[in-house]
Amino acid sequence: MTPVYFKNFKTEFKQLIIVFLMMLYACVYTHANSSIVFRDVTEETGITFKHTDGSSGKRYIVESVSAGLALFDYDRDGDEDIYFLNGAALKGAKYVSAPKNALYRNGGGWKFTDVTEKAGVGDTGFGLGVAAGDYDNDGDPDLYINNYGPNVLYRNNGDGTFTDVTKRAGVANGHKVGAAAFFLDMDKDGDLDLFVANYLDFTYQNHLMRTSKGIPKYAGPMDYPPMPNDLFRNNGDGTFTNVSKESGVADHKGWGMGGVCADYDNDGDTDVYIANDVAGNFLFENDGTGKFKEVGLVTGLAYDLQGNEHGSMGIDCGDYDNDGKLDFYQTCYSKELATLFRNLGDNLFEDVTMLTGAGAGTLPHVTWGNSFVDFDNDGHRDIFIACGHLQDNVELYNDKETTFAQNVILKNTGDGKFVNVSEDSGDGMKAKLRSRGAAFDDMDNDGDIDVVILNSRGGPTILRNDSPSKGHWVQVRLRGVRTNHDGVGARVKVVAGDLTLIDEVHSGRGYQSHYGMRLHFGLGGRKKVDRIEVRWIGGEVEIFQNISANRLVTITEGTGRTE
Amino acid sequence: MAKQIKRRKRKTKKSSHFQPPSTTEKRHKWILLSAIIVCIAIAGLFWMKYFSGPDEKSQKTKLRIDSTTGPDISVLTDEEKIAALKTEQMQLAQQLLRDFPGSDATVALVGSVYEQHGNNIEAVKFFNKALELNPNRADVYSALGWIAFMKEEYEEAITLRRRALEIDANLPGLRSAIASAMMMVGRHTEAIEQLEQNVQFFPKSVHSHFLLGQAYLQQKDYENAKKHYKRAIELDKNHVNAYYGLFTACSRLKQQDEASEYQAIFKNLKAEERKGLKDRKVAFDDAIEMQKAVAETYMHAGKMYQDQGKPEKAQDLMERAVALEQKNTLYLMELASSYGMSNRMTEALEVHKTISEIEPQNPVCFLNIGVISAQLKRFEDAEEALLTVIKLAPKESSGYRLLAQLYLEAQRNLPKTRELAEKALAFEATAFNYFLLGWACDVNGDTADAFSALKRAVELDPKNPKYQQMLMYIKEKELIK
């Protein structure tokens, strides 16, 4: 017969074990999962694209900065497709078949199909930057690729195919080292103009290699002459005119990389903010007619808090503190903090990186693609930063830095601060790669934003947003009628209870990439949207009220209603 | 009969013009030849010792410096050169570890060598070892703090730097470094406390004032920000970043005119700074930078051996340092000093001459040349050097003093000695200069003035027996008169 006390002990012991296991599970689960979680689903997608930088061991500078990517719905079937840029054989490199850009059609359920050949967008140039935009306002997005070498404009035929119309359009832009590209309506005439950033004046003749402690490494941008950027005005007939000089853009030479076009001063026109590598960034302020004045220094956006230029790489914009003003985030070289510029109003910005913790995790790394995205839909935009060294052998001369690096996710705590939650945000954040462009969109239409990253010399990383405790959300897609078809440059304000959020439609952003034309707003616990205001670029302001949350809202200009 | 004839025919004919020498004569010739050779050898040695000029000697010394224990890297490609230098530097580091076991200085030096090579993992190991041997190494804590900072381990950086400060409160830059780490994590109020404290200790610390400006700016205390940025530019009128800070602070204070003024200055200085940066980048030579780093290690190592009383080894290492960085006058001075301490005055002299070629406007090296030449009894060399000192530093006492002394000791150019001594005295009224004047007056027949001068010398330095003796001598002379 079992003694009573022993029976009781067994029961109590079992209960203790259960409680212990539950606590252990809670700890592990909590530790492994912050409110933002990414799962690496690359393997499931069927994407076989591998980036090549065209290298041959000579360390041409263009290899190190390739490349961006685009997320856009090329076939207008309601989901975002992916366009990867690729390098090309540089002098001394040989390939069995020429590397080319790749277009993957989103088939839903995280399955993607390579439709490059069918679509006719397999450009074999050395891809650096890309932007998507409906430049001819025919209802489907076109593609502009900024290359090392002649650029390419692919017009979307609307049937799943594209045509190379570069020559006719007049936008090949010679033989330059390109960088970012943007479509914007600079003169508010209803069609999309084209801003083309240029990196530097590199040729095989002026190529040089550097060493550090005897270890060969890529030369830096200051080893090459700077270049002005180019601006093309859309003539409305499928052609463009280079207005770089008369617009004032050509007056300034720099080492352009990423950037974003946004209405920084909220005066109703689109300005252009360009990252310059190892020089003050350029902010081209639009006077509303397509004439630009460079105001980076006076606004506080050229340099960091100390007045130092960065090896700036990518720039994105978003209202991180929900004060109704667009802020900017700029990535950069190692030993520099990626920088958060807070919009103070009155056309002034302040570097608040140290105050907010928005540089956490970035000092030892070279940082590239980035964005303000509300990943957990709590109503506050978080920051994602793609990392990976520019040098491919940095450990040999400085083991404080690494060639391959984990990306960084900074969670917005809602009180003006950021916390580095990279270690606790799922397996998707564990990979150490040499990331470059990053793009952010709702790839599976489940109401949260996923991430697609192009990694240099390798396959991409596709991260599915599996954040557990999600708030409500609303997505807004604009259809311009009198203004450009995609609503590029339009500003949208979403009001939900005590929460006011703003965003703009951009074409081209981050690090030489394109994404996010479908605007996403996290609402936290607010179950409905009281008001959506749309300020069309060069057009009217429309207001829509009482919209339910957790849906995609399509707003067509002038109709007065949402779909 | 035929055989006999044949034999007779074989006999050698004697020429009337040639008489073979006798054995004695042969011996005399050999003796004469040997004597001639010996004489030539002696003459050659005599000539080399007494008539070969300084150029040849310095050539010898230069050759000695060039052909030191290190490998000849001049024939290598830059990559090979750097690899060879790195190997050499590591070998030196290993040798130091063997020769100075248990020395925290050695271990810390090896740590810094690893750090130079970018191997911070090993550097940290050695730095920690150095601290085990000697926990009072503020410099090592500071180095560890820097590594932690760059790895974004800011709290660790603060802790390490605070530890360094506890050990050595006067180590420059520590409080600023602590404040920088604090600001990285948003602890601006604490950073301000650190920096305000620092400017109490180091009121002329430009960097502290600049960082204070920055911290106050971030705290939106624009008046204080402006105050400290202004102080920074008072101390360093070309501080580019302080002008940026001033422009920003004035903008925030809506002081637009001032903001514009500072903005303009910032732009100009920034343009110059960038030009300088570009020039430096273009001129950057990885191999030369590596040479400098290795030279520095050799110099540190040399001083270690010097401190341990091993001057020959110290000099070998210093010579290698100098071979790697031939225009580094600091290293040359160290080497000359080491030679001097070992009484290798000829070598010391050649090194000072090398310095004078690099810095022909530097009176100090000519002073050293003068002093050492005088010690080596090379009057003309000493005179020439000291005249150069006077030319380069006409308002310094030393040149006049030493030249007067040279003339008096060598009993040459005596009429000039009084004027020289008077000039020395005019610039520096020391006991020795009075003594010299007294001596000069005496040799020029002015006993009265000699007496006055020597009396003053004794007043200023009553315990100096030489002055007393000279004074007595002059007194007696006066009495005899």
Short mmCIF file of C-alpha atoms in Angstrom, two decimals, chain B residues 97 103-115 123 126-127 129-131 133 137 139-140 304:
data_model
loop_
_atom_site.label_atom_id
_atom_site.label_comp_id
_atom_site.label_asym_id
_atom_site.label_seq_id
_atom_site.Cartn_x
_atom_site.Cartn_y
_atom_site.Cartn_z
CA LEU B 97 58.30 38.35 -24.31
CA SER B 103 56.81 42.44 -17.63
CA ASP B 104 53.45 44.15 -17.96
CA ALA B 105 55.01 46.78 -20.23
CA THR B 106 56.11 44.09 -22.66
CA VAL B 107 52.78 42.31 -22.60
CA ALA B 108 50.93 45.60 -23.17
CA LEU B 109 53.27 46.45 -26.03
CA VAL B 110 52.59 43.08 -27.66
CA GLY B 111 48.87 43.73 -27.22
CA SER B 112 49.19 46.99 -29.05
CA VAL B 113 51.10 45.27 -31.85
CA TYR B 114 48.21 42.88 -32.31
CA GLU B 115 45.82 45.81 -32.24
CA ALA B 123 45.08 42.28 -28.39
CA PHE B 126 47.35 40.48 -24.01
CA PHE B 127 45.88 43.61 -22.53
CA LYS B 129 47.30 39.67 -19.22
CA ALA B 130 49.08 42.98 -18.72
CA LEU B 131 46.43 43.93 -16.19
CA LEU B 133 50.60 41.51 -14.03
CA ARG B 137 47.84 50.28 -16.08
CA ASP B 139 46.60 53.12 -20.50
CA VAL B 140 45.62 49.47 -20.91
CA MET B 304 63.08 48.81 -22.64
#
